[in-house]
């Protein structure tokens, strides 16, 4: 693949800023002075490359394939010192990541949908053995019926696997969060695996303008991994032994302690990243929440749509706000409560069904934190966008309108609603 | 060649673990580690050896050891080997570590075979060791793809209509050799010198190598714990478990017993085969004998030898 600088002026396709404008190729992306054009997948692959990963083990699955294709090109062109294992299944991909991680390596992988489901038991192994693996999950619906498009059924199906779970809104966030993830996962107080979730196709295959960082800046932000424990002959240890009823529970309790210890680390790393780039991260982004009566909380790419509708309604004088949750696990219980406690209505967007449960997964979490604190906030659960069904601004507007109606009248028409579905 | 006198006295596998008296797999691990040429790390599948040697807070392993899951030892080992290589190439660590993946017959022949195939195809420098006690002994003697025809297990009981396990043992070494690897061998804990030699050769190979060792289980075979080693020898001498090497695709017998011992002698020491010696199962026994002999002749032929 060509990485050469090419003089070009493709007007109308790429932002062109006058004579002498130079288009360069950076990590496979086309760049001008205004930024680089990346798909979400390319952005993640480039972030993994710049994070100096020692081992990658992965298996291809749509819509994650661009990540592994790009990374394979970096390896084939000698641009990285990474060992790349093109394994024979996702089960083996995660298993090889565990092996590499306990060997002391910085490890990256990515998957989607059925691939994540096939990894399921290994996900618990990775967190139980405290392996700081970073995995991009390109969210996709689960079979049956087979569907390759974006929803959150895959990650929600593995939400209790003990991994830190972050969600990106766009290519920029996918890139930024991937870099931060290594620093969070490898922190001495955390030592846990982490997923960066990006919506299949909506983010993975959409080309956006994005700002990447210089290698030197990333090297400074993210030094090589220093493992606390590793499998080596200098000090032989046994990892993964059997813990019977007199010990197992203590291991699990410590694991719960570890994932909660990730909270200050996520915050600090997000701040440090913000100082370096001007793009600050944390548990969530609150938009116009100070005096809001109603708000929508969402994960991933939908958050941008929600924010744009909220902006429009604000211009019309409606007191609406929006919350984009970056960190789903560990759940930012107290912090989230503090910004939603004075709302009249909170609409919770779930892009997955928790079959037979009272609510979708995100709404269940939010309802539980409100109920425990005798809150008056009324919660409306909106299930939407399964199998990649589009979520237009008009639908988000309806959600806001319904929430405003409930705020005004106190009437809750439906606690759980399935948006834009033929019934 | 390894003889008792020059065998390493260093015990990398400590006593005090909780495997049964007369456990063949335990003997197979102790012997395998005698083949170490330097730093060694073991990736162990779920199974008897794993559950009985590392009950927290104890471990019987004096070397780096990891257990992951039942079916992923070959993949975990692949990642570990890749990590060592990557870190060494970047100057982040020093010293070659020989990685050995260990699985029982269930974790190898059945649930783990996909990951093993991947490991062999990708060419990792790993030794895969399968200790074969011919059933899922850890979970209570259930049949596996390595259980010989006719053996009674808890999921292939000798019933009124079906006399024990149906189907022959898989040709695991044939499957491995078909990947075009440089070294694959069968061995028996009854012939320790041959077995340790094979482990040494497997470790020395630059790339994947496989050793498949027969390791009787007194509990599952319903045999006398004092006769484990004797049975491991008889498995070879009866033609039940021929021992041979496949080097770069070329088969070579390690021990040619001449005239095979009658299979009945082997069967009568194990209650898992007791029903086969009853008159009503005469035909079944004859068929089993024919299959064992055919398989033995097939291996001999591959090794370019004639039956006695």
XYZ file of C-alpha atoms in Angstrom:
731
model
C 0.000 0.000 0.000
C 1.257 3.433 -0.882
C 2.287 5.687 1.989
C 3.884 8.301 -0.249
C 3.010 11.939 -0.261
C 0.985 12.645 -3.358
C 0.326 16.050 -4.842
C -3.337 16.212 -5.646
C -6.324 18.459 -5.839
C -9.423 16.327 -5.898
C -11.918 19.149 -5.527
C -15.330 18.246 -4.298
C -14.191 15.001 -2.774
C -11.548 16.028 -0.305
C -11.430 19.413 1.409
C -9.098 21.474 -0.703
C -7.604 24.635 0.642
C -6.091 26.374 -2.285
C -2.973 26.056 -4.329
C -0.173 23.877 -3.054
C -2.474 21.872 -0.811
C -0.890 18.542 -0.019
C -2.723 15.321 0.398
C -0.836 12.762 2.421
C -1.535 9.196 3.374
C -1.253 8.542 7.090
C -1.897 5.088 8.512
C -3.840 4.331 5.356
C -5.985 7.466 5.576
C -6.153 10.427 3.250
C -5.126 13.668 4.984
C -5.182 17.354 4.235
C -4.424 20.344 6.417
C -7.923 20.033 7.826
C -7.490 16.528 9.176
C -7.497 12.947 8.020
C -10.372 10.961 6.566
C -10.732 7.732 8.505
C -13.409 5.133 8.843
C -13.971 4.112 12.454
C -12.238 0.816 11.844
C -9.218 2.494 10.259
C -9.022 4.899 13.168
C -8.915 2.012 15.640
C -6.279 0.123 13.639
C -4.140 3.259 13.483
C -4.536 3.849 17.220
C -3.440 0.257 17.921
C -0.450 0.726 15.630
C 0.607 3.916 17.383
C 0.137 2.276 20.792
C 3.064 -0.065 20.040
C 1.223 -3.312 20.595
C 3.450 -6.382 21.080
C 0.930 -9.045 20.059
C -2.310 -9.009 18.077
C -4.410 -12.163 17.696
C -7.600 -11.808 15.705
C -10.138 -13.496 13.491
C -12.048 -11.632 10.787
C -15.759 -10.820 11.120
C -17.856 -8.118 9.470
C -17.894 -5.204 10.338
C -14.573 -5.508 12.180
C -12.565 -6.711 9.155
C -11.039 -3.368 8.192
C -9.258 -3.251 11.556
C -7.503 -6.580 11.035
C -6.860 -5.870 7.352
C -5.181 -2.542 8.106
C -3.172 -4.043 10.922
C -2.048 -6.913 8.671
C -0.797 -4.317 6.213
C 1.222 -2.566 8.931
C 2.773 -5.950 9.764
C 3.375 -6.928 6.126
C 5.038 -3.565 5.434
C 7.252 -3.806 8.515
C 5.757 -0.671 10.075
C 5.179 -2.340 13.455
C 7.148 -4.750 15.613
C 3.938 -6.569 16.535
C 3.545 -10.361 16.270
C 0.266 -10.849 14.469
C -1.499 -14.190 14.957
C -4.180 -14.851 12.354
C -5.894 -17.497 14.477
C -8.552 -20.006 13.473
C -11.461 -18.689 15.588
C -12.418 -15.908 17.965
C -12.203 -18.391 20.803
C -8.551 -18.878 19.967
C -8.082 -15.156 19.308
C -9.015 -14.290 22.880
C -7.140 -17.334 24.201
C -3.965 -16.282 22.411
C -4.453 -12.760 23.771
C -4.617 -14.212 27.293
C -1.422 -16.231 26.666
C 0.373 -13.188 25.288
C -0.846 -10.947 28.088
C 0.381 -13.249 30.856
C 3.667 -13.450 28.941
C 4.026 -9.705 29.601
C 3.015 -8.333 26.204
C 0.805 -5.376 25.336
C -2.087 -7.030 23.534
C -4.821 -5.875 21.171
C -7.642 -7.615 19.340
C -11.017 -6.825 17.870
C -14.213 -8.643 17.060
C -17.970 -8.274 16.639
C -21.246 -10.072 17.201
C -20.914 -13.870 16.897
C -17.184 -13.499 17.393
C -17.720 -11.910 20.790
C -20.295 -14.573 21.606
C -17.814 -17.309 20.671
C -15.245 -15.665 22.958
C -17.694 -15.552 25.827
C -16.040 -18.023 28.220
C -12.598 -16.642 27.388
C -13.747 -13.114 28.277
C -14.300 -14.260 31.849
C -10.888 -15.949 31.815
C -9.190 -12.737 30.658
C -10.736 -10.677 33.451
C -10.332 -13.431 36.061
C -6.623 -13.771 35.266
C -6.363 -9.948 35.278
C -5.088 -9.590 31.714
C -5.039 -5.950 30.495
C -6.110 -6.773 26.928
C -7.617 -4.043 24.753
C -10.378 -5.133 22.383
C -12.346 -3.092 19.896
C -15.866 -4.484 19.639
C -17.530 -3.331 16.453
C -21.080 -3.735 17.692
C -23.313 -5.881 15.525
C -26.581 -7.759 15.922
C -26.600 -11.412 16.966
C -28.098 -14.298 14.985
C -30.793 -15.508 14.380
C -31.818 -14.230 11.940
C -28.331 -13.435 10.718
C -27.715 -9.718 10.362
C -24.391 -7.955 9.954
C -25.523 -4.474 10.991
C -25.064 -2.439 14.101
C -26.747 -2.854 17.453
C -25.544 -3.500 21.001
C -26.829 -7.054 21.479
C -23.309 -8.474 21.320
C -21.702 -6.419 24.093
C -24.833 -6.405 26.261
C -24.814 -10.203 26.029
C -21.367 -10.158 27.630
C -21.846 -7.164 29.901
C -21.134 -9.142 33.104
C -17.817 -10.553 31.860
C -15.721 -8.337 34.141
C -14.331 -6.135 31.376
C -14.247 -2.342 31.457
C -16.620 -1.236 28.682
C -16.292 2.060 26.822
C -18.485 3.298 23.951
C -17.406 5.673 21.173
C -19.651 8.110 19.327
C -17.572 8.439 16.174
C -14.213 7.642 14.571
C -12.430 10.316 16.600
C -13.656 8.873 19.872
C -12.894 5.323 18.759
C -9.320 6.430 18.075
C -8.972 8.431 21.284
C -10.532 5.773 23.507
C -8.388 2.986 22.025
C -5.212 4.841 22.984
C -6.535 5.642 26.466
C -7.657 2.052 26.958
C -4.121 0.675 27.080
C -3.222 3.155 29.789
C -6.378 2.366 31.787
C -6.156 -1.430 31.459
C -2.442 -1.621 32.262
C -2.643 0.682 35.297
C -1.269 -1.089 38.373
C -4.532 -0.597 40.248
C -6.652 -1.959 37.422
C -4.995 -4.819 35.477
C -8.200 -5.670 33.682
C -9.245 -6.109 30.063
C -11.187 -3.344 28.333
C -13.450 -3.005 25.304
C -13.852 0.000 23.071
C -17.263 -0.312 21.456
C -18.028 1.296 18.116
C -21.272 0.857 16.225
C -21.001 -1.467 13.258
C -21.152 0.404 9.927
C -22.448 3.633 11.506
C -18.937 4.218 12.851
C -16.854 1.334 11.528
C -17.476 2.034 7.844
C -18.324 5.738 7.789
C -15.497 7.997 6.691
C -15.060 11.033 8.882
C -12.565 13.792 9.350
C -10.465 13.036 12.379
C -7.367 14.345 14.111
C -4.680 11.790 14.841
C -1.754 12.298 17.181
C 1.943 12.283 16.484
C 3.732 9.036 17.391
C 6.020 10.933 19.809
C 3.057 12.313 21.738
C 1.528 8.881 22.097
C 4.855 7.375 23.180
C 5.034 9.981 25.915
C 1.426 9.458 26.976
C 1.658 5.677 26.811
C 5.001 4.090 27.771
C 5.632 0.339 27.315
C 3.642 -2.003 29.518
C 5.156 -2.858 32.892
C 3.456 -6.072 33.993
C 3.017 -6.699 37.715
C 2.898 -10.466 37.298
C 4.005 -12.385 34.253
C 4.834 -15.932 33.333
C 8.599 -16.106 33.169
C 11.388 -18.372 34.310
C 13.074 -15.753 36.523
C 10.360 -16.155 39.117
C 8.178 -19.104 38.200
C 4.549 -18.808 39.243
C 1.397 -20.829 38.604
C -1.460 -18.885 37.036
C -5.023 -20.147 36.739
C -5.068 -22.792 39.441
C -8.174 -24.170 41.022
C -9.928 -22.201 43.761
C -12.448 -24.250 45.693
C -15.330 -22.809 47.761
C -12.967 -21.648 50.526
C -11.126 -19.254 48.141
C -13.092 -18.646 44.916
C -15.358 -15.967 46.364
C -12.389 -13.882 47.565
C -10.922 -13.895 44.040
C -14.212 -12.617 42.640
C -14.576 -9.982 45.348
C -11.100 -8.677 44.502
C -12.074 -8.559 40.850
C -15.091 -6.411 41.686
C -12.779 -4.165 43.693
C -10.443 -3.923 40.697
C -13.108 -2.862 38.210
C -14.347 -0.198 40.607
C -10.751 0.976 41.040
C -10.770 1.672 37.312
C -13.077 4.666 37.840
C -10.488 7.196 39.065
C -8.064 5.840 36.480
C -10.529 6.364 33.611
C -11.078 9.895 34.880
C -7.386 10.732 35.258
C -6.451 9.244 31.918
C -9.329 11.137 30.274
C -8.099 14.380 31.812
C -4.506 13.773 30.813
C -5.613 12.963 27.290
C -7.633 16.166 27.297
C -4.623 18.220 28.322
C -2.646 16.728 25.457
C -5.304 16.993 22.751
C -7.992 19.385 23.907
C -10.426 16.460 23.831
C -11.238 15.595 27.427
C -12.849 12.285 28.364
C -14.442 10.825 31.465
C -17.464 8.714 32.366
C -19.997 10.575 30.251
C -20.608 13.778 28.386
C -23.425 15.972 29.718
C -25.023 18.305 27.182
C -27.210 21.132 28.489
C -27.925 19.246 31.684
C -27.676 22.101 34.190
C -31.320 23.156 34.085
C -32.819 20.353 31.999
C -36.273 18.957 32.846
C -35.985 16.035 30.488
C -33.010 14.260 28.986
C -32.061 11.329 26.811
C -29.183 9.030 27.724
C -27.583 6.898 25.037
C -24.515 4.926 24.037
C -22.469 5.188 20.858
C -23.264 6.855 17.553
C -26.878 7.690 18.462
C -25.562 10.250 20.958
C -24.643 12.635 18.156
C -28.173 12.488 16.751
C -29.624 13.047 20.219
C -27.401 16.068 20.800
C -28.340 17.686 17.500
C -32.070 17.286 18.217
C -31.570 18.602 21.756
C -29.816 21.644 20.348
C -32.772 22.351 18.069
C -35.294 21.984 20.900
C -33.197 24.191 23.177
C -33.348 26.876 20.480
C -37.133 26.592 20.770
C -36.881 27.123 24.518
C -37.414 23.528 25.636
C -35.405 22.549 28.699
C -33.894 19.379 27.311
C -30.475 17.793 27.761
C -28.499 14.808 26.570
C -26.095 12.370 28.199
C -23.627 10.317 26.218
C -22.299 7.486 28.322
C -18.665 6.732 27.481
C -18.164 4.249 30.289
C -20.799 1.565 30.766
C -18.746 -0.704 33.049
C -17.844 0.099 35.739
C -21.154 1.979 35.897
C -20.651 5.583 37.072
C -23.461 5.265 39.606
C -22.894 8.257 41.885
C -21.725 10.648 39.190
C -24.614 9.800 36.917
C -27.113 10.063 39.755
C -25.854 13.527 40.589
C -26.725 14.875 37.127
C -30.045 13.073 36.612
C -31.523 13.386 40.105
C -33.263 16.705 39.398
C -34.741 15.704 36.052
C -38.464 15.167 35.671
C -38.083 12.572 32.941
C -35.151 10.555 31.635
C -35.527 8.589 28.401
C -33.061 5.698 28.198
C -32.064 4.454 24.763
C -31.285 0.734 24.583
C -30.046 -0.717 21.295
C -30.555 -4.296 22.482
C -33.390 -6.297 23.990
C -32.920 -8.063 27.276
C -35.503 -10.722 26.481
C -38.156 -11.107 29.129
C -36.592 -8.487 31.413
C -38.526 -5.432 32.636
C -36.231 -3.086 30.668
C -33.240 -3.043 28.345
C -29.843 -3.399 30.036
C -28.951 0.290 30.310
C -32.412 1.185 31.571
C -32.291 -1.567 34.191
C -29.062 -0.099 35.541
C -30.444 3.419 35.625
C -33.748 2.375 37.175
C -31.921 0.504 39.915
C -29.771 3.473 40.920
C -32.797 5.762 40.979
C -34.997 3.367 42.920
C -32.357 2.871 45.591
C -32.265 6.600 46.179
C -36.018 7.279 46.332
C -35.825 9.436 43.246
C -38.838 11.081 41.636
C -37.329 10.910 38.143
C -39.636 9.129 35.718
C -37.843 6.727 33.417
C -38.946 5.838 29.900
C -37.166 2.998 28.155
C -36.773 3.244 24.398
C -35.644 0.139 22.548
C -34.448 1.097 19.075
C -32.329 0.411 16.036
C -31.972 -3.346 16.219
C -30.117 -5.017 13.363
C -28.907 -1.658 12.084
C -32.337 0.002 11.718
C -31.701 3.708 11.267
C -32.505 6.107 14.097
C -33.512 9.361 12.407
C -33.727 12.768 14.081
C -37.518 12.618 13.744
C -37.653 9.586 16.028
C -35.385 11.236 18.588
C -37.640 14.300 18.423
C -40.651 12.065 19.214
C -38.791 10.664 22.216
C -38.122 14.170 23.501
C -41.721 15.193 22.872
C -43.069 12.182 24.700
C -40.691 12.879 27.579
C -41.786 16.522 27.712
C -45.420 15.400 27.735
C -44.732 13.094 30.663
C -42.870 15.906 32.447
C -45.833 18.201 31.996
C -48.665 15.792 32.804
C -46.985 13.168 34.937
C -48.562 10.605 32.646
C -46.394 7.656 31.554
C -47.960 6.094 28.474
C -45.517 3.197 28.179
C -42.603 2.364 30.461
C -40.911 0.472 27.637
C -41.403 1.337 24.012
C -40.104 -0.267 20.831
C -39.338 2.581 18.436
C -39.921 2.409 14.692
C -40.925 -1.231 14.568
C -43.832 -2.819 12.660
C -46.131 -4.426 15.215
C 19.635 -41.953 24.438
C 18.272 -41.400 27.925
C 19.191 -44.068 30.475
C 18.300 -44.048 34.141
C 21.878 -43.104 35.084
C 21.979 -39.903 33.029
C 18.397 -38.865 33.743
C 18.125 -35.443 35.365
C 17.560 -35.714 39.115
C 15.962 -32.275 39.201
C 12.254 -32.561 39.956
C 10.379 -29.712 38.248
C 7.145 -31.447 39.189
C 6.921 -31.599 42.958
C 5.454 -34.426 45.033
C 2.478 -33.728 47.266
C -0.062 -33.131 44.523
C -3.412 -34.855 44.746
C -3.410 -37.222 41.789
C -4.332 -40.860 42.497
C -1.931 -43.603 43.460
C -0.763 -45.258 40.247
C -1.803 -42.283 38.086
C -0.320 -42.668 34.605
C -0.735 -39.010 33.572
C 1.198 -37.901 36.655
C 4.095 -40.171 35.669
C 3.879 -38.784 32.118
C 4.286 -35.189 33.350
C 7.192 -35.948 35.672
C 9.010 -37.735 32.869
C 8.232 -35.082 30.244
C 9.808 -32.365 32.390
C 12.988 -34.458 32.646
C 13.461 -33.614 28.962
C 13.800 -29.858 29.650
C 16.910 -28.339 28.092
C 16.519 -24.948 29.808
C 13.735 -22.564 30.800
C 10.381 -24.137 30.168
C 6.755 -22.983 30.556
C 3.694 -25.214 30.608
C 0.211 -24.323 29.379
C -2.158 -26.898 30.842
C -5.678 -27.721 29.648
C -8.404 -28.395 32.168
C -8.207 -32.008 33.294
C -7.001 -34.331 36.038
C -3.429 -33.037 35.992
C -4.527 -29.425 36.175
C -7.154 -29.758 38.911
C -5.029 -31.979 41.122
C -1.712 -30.122 40.950
C -2.770 -26.532 41.571
C -5.465 -26.445 44.203
C -5.062 -22.936 45.586
C -2.925 -21.973 47.497
C -0.681 -24.893 46.488
C 1.113 -25.782 43.271
C 3.188 -28.772 42.238
C 4.910 -26.841 39.445
C 8.409 -25.454 39.956
C 8.301 -23.870 36.516
C 6.068 -21.142 35.033
C 2.680 -22.759 34.555
C -0.713 -21.556 33.376
C -4.106 -23.135 33.102
C -6.698 -21.419 30.966
C -9.675 -23.468 29.788
C -10.484 -26.951 28.555
C -10.020 -26.453 24.811
C -7.664 -23.511 24.360
C -4.250 -24.660 25.615
C -2.828 -24.626 22.068
C -4.109 -21.085 21.480
C -2.936 -19.773 24.869
C 0.464 -21.351 24.203
C 0.503 -19.681 20.765
C -0.030 -16.291 22.382
C 2.581 -16.935 25.060
C 5.175 -18.019 22.506
C 4.364 -14.991 20.355
C 4.727 -12.685 23.379
C 8.152 -14.119 24.253
C 9.281 -13.774 20.628
C 7.921 -10.264 20.196
C 9.426 -8.995 23.466
C 12.757 -10.666 22.728
C 12.960 -9.204 19.216
C 12.294 -5.735 20.650
C 14.923 -6.213 23.363
C 12.295 -6.129 26.128
C 13.193 -9.576 27.513
C 16.008 -12.106 27.249
C 16.333 -15.875 27.092
C 14.572 -18.587 25.123
C 11.684 -20.328 26.884
C 10.454 -23.673 25.577
C 6.655 -23.599 25.658
C 4.856 -26.905 26.198
C 1.094 -27.221 25.844
C -0.370 -30.149 27.755
C -3.806 -31.683 27.392
C -5.535 -34.929 28.204
C -7.145 -36.997 25.470
C -10.523 -35.260 25.769
C -8.969 -31.789 25.648
C -6.860 -32.907 22.714
C -8.814 -35.353 20.510
C -12.208 -33.704 20.957
C -12.772 -30.217 22.284
C -9.253 -28.856 21.729
C -8.455 -30.221 18.272
C -9.380 -27.046 16.366
C -6.968 -24.878 18.343
C -4.253 -27.534 18.007
C -4.739 -27.588 14.240
C -4.425 -23.795 14.157
C -1.276 -23.879 16.278
C 0.336 -26.479 13.999
C -0.673 -24.669 10.811
C 0.725 -21.323 12.002
C 4.035 -22.979 12.828
C 4.517 -21.924 16.455
C 7.622 -23.224 18.217
C 5.619 -25.219 20.769
C 5.615 -28.847 21.913
C 2.115 -30.253 22.244
C 1.919 -33.131 24.724
C -1.211 -35.250 24.951
C -1.416 -37.571 27.926
C -3.915 -40.183 26.890
C -5.824 -42.159 29.518
C -8.521 -42.958 27.015
C -11.547 -41.161 28.517
C -12.702 -38.049 30.387
C -11.447 -39.348 33.720
C -11.611 -36.055 35.595
C -15.370 -35.746 35.164
C -15.975 -39.394 35.988
C -14.879 -41.687 33.148
C -16.870 -40.545 30.115
C -15.939 -41.750 26.638
C -13.754 -39.541 24.406
C -12.536 -39.767 20.819
C -9.515 -41.590 22.236
C -11.466 -44.319 24.026
C -10.792 -47.666 22.351
C -13.644 -49.648 20.843
C -15.402 -51.872 23.363
C -14.224 -50.059 26.498
C -16.955 -49.458 29.065
C -17.196 -45.875 30.328
C -20.009 -44.062 32.103
C -21.292 -42.697 28.778
C -20.508 -45.839 26.788
C -21.538 -48.480 29.299
C -21.461 -52.166 28.466
C -25.226 -52.648 28.142
C -27.510 -55.455 27.165
C -27.557 -54.317 23.556
C -24.414 -52.192 23.085
C -21.139 -53.693 24.378
C -19.216 -50.531 25.311
C -17.799 -47.719 23.194
C -18.489 -47.723 19.450
C -15.856 -46.610 16.938
C -12.072 -46.802 16.963
C -9.616 -44.383 18.544
C -8.883 -41.358 16.353
C -5.522 -41.315 14.579
C -4.388 -38.144 16.336
C -0.761 -38.356 15.276
C -1.848 -38.978 11.678
C -3.946 -35.793 11.860
C -0.994 -33.816 13.286
C 1.486 -35.246 10.779
C -0.887 -34.276 7.945
C -0.197 -30.627 8.878
C 3.326 -31.183 7.550
C 5.043 -30.600 10.901
C 8.619 -31.829 11.427
C 8.051 -34.051 14.402
C 5.192 -36.127 15.789
C 5.452 -39.278 17.891
C 3.539 -41.689 20.058
C 5.091 -42.947 23.284
C 4.302 -44.917 26.399
C 5.160 -44.223 30.015
C 6.046 -47.938 30.095
C 9.107 -47.146 27.966
C 10.469 -44.096 29.785
C 13.730 -43.832 27.912
C 12.011 -43.773 24.508
C 9.397 -41.299 25.806
C 11.885 -38.812 27.278
C 14.017 -39.070 24.133
C 10.979 -38.146 22.084
C 10.189 -35.185 24.335
C 13.802 -34.003 23.911
C 13.541 -34.281 20.141
C 10.197 -32.468 20.163
C 11.680 -29.608 22.202
C 14.670 -29.344 19.881
C 12.524 -29.020 16.772
C 12.287 -25.418 15.589
C 8.546 -25.256 15.072
C 5.555 -27.275 16.256
C 5.996 -30.842 17.495
C 3.553 -33.300 19.013
C 3.999 -36.188 21.450
C 1.085 -38.476 22.253
C 1.758 -40.658 25.291
C -0.367 -43.509 26.628
C -0.837 -43.067 30.370
C -3.166 -45.582 32.065
C -5.718 -44.484 34.643
C -6.373 -47.130 37.319
C -9.646 -45.482 38.293
C -11.069 -45.363 34.791
C -9.472 -48.510 33.447
C -10.518 -50.267 36.641
C -7.080 -51.749 36.988
C -4.704 -52.333 39.878
C -2.743 -49.121 40.631
C 0.438 -51.209 40.895
C 0.035 -52.286 37.270
C -0.043 -48.863 35.565
C 3.405 -49.133 34.023
C 2.875 -52.785 33.117
C -0.358 -51.872 31.291
C 1.400 -48.997 29.487
C 3.917 -51.566 28.215
C 1.254 -54.098 27.302
C -0.682 -51.477 25.307
C 2.356 -51.330 23.030
C 3.093 -55.060 23.073
C -0.463 -56.010 22.092
C -0.514 -53.590 19.161
C -3.243 -51.530 20.864
C -0.952 -48.497 21.003
C 1.985 -48.784 18.572
C 4.830 -46.400 19.374
C 6.486 -44.637 16.462
C 7.826 -41.334 15.194
C 6.857 -39.281 12.164
C 9.823 -37.130 11.201
C 9.165 -34.803 8.274
C 6.442 -37.163 7.126
C 8.554 -40.345 7.429
C 7.194 -42.977 9.817
C 9.563 -45.046 11.931
C 8.622 -47.716 14.465
C 10.167 -47.145 17.895
C 9.480 -50.643 19.096
C 8.449 -53.598 17.011
C 7.163 -56.211 19.409
C 7.578 -59.113 16.975
C 4.665 -61.393 17.720
C 1.921 -59.387 19.372
C 0.781 -60.331 22.862
C -2.775 -61.713 22.859
C -5.175 -58.869 23.523
C -7.070 -60.977 26.073
C -4.046 -60.766 28.403
C -4.331 -56.978 28.319
C -8.107 -56.917 28.623
C -8.314 -59.238 31.586
C -6.311 -56.804 33.747
C -8.881 -54.044 33.198
C -12.480 -54.225 34.250
C -13.483 -51.728 31.522
C -12.989 -54.613 29.064
C -14.314 -57.433 31.250
C -17.569 -57.818 29.320
C -15.685 -58.453 26.100
C -14.309 -61.706 27.488
C -17.799 -63.137 28.020
C -19.060 -65.708 25.507
C -21.929 -63.510 24.300
C -19.442 -60.875 23.108
C -17.209 -63.306 21.222
C -17.982 -61.721 17.861
C -17.364 -58.215 19.159
C -14.005 -59.291 20.582
C -13.031 -60.854 17.257
C -13.904 -57.651 15.415
C -11.926 -55.550 17.886
C -8.918 -57.834 17.493
C -9.148 -57.532 13.724
C -9.328 -53.727 13.914
C -6.342 -53.524 16.275
C -4.313 -55.763 14.002
C -5.309 -53.841 10.883
C -4.313 -50.550 12.502
C -1.020 -52.031 13.672
C -0.284 -53.331 10.158
C -1.207 -49.937 8.708
C 1.372 -48.202 10.917
C 3.985 -50.864 10.135
C 3.355 -50.363 6.435
C 3.706 -46.597 6.776
C 7.032 -47.273 8.506
C 8.035 -49.585 5.650
C 8.075 -52.705 7.787
C 6.473 -56.126 7.647
C 4.461 -57.733 10.413
C 6.147 -60.674 12.137
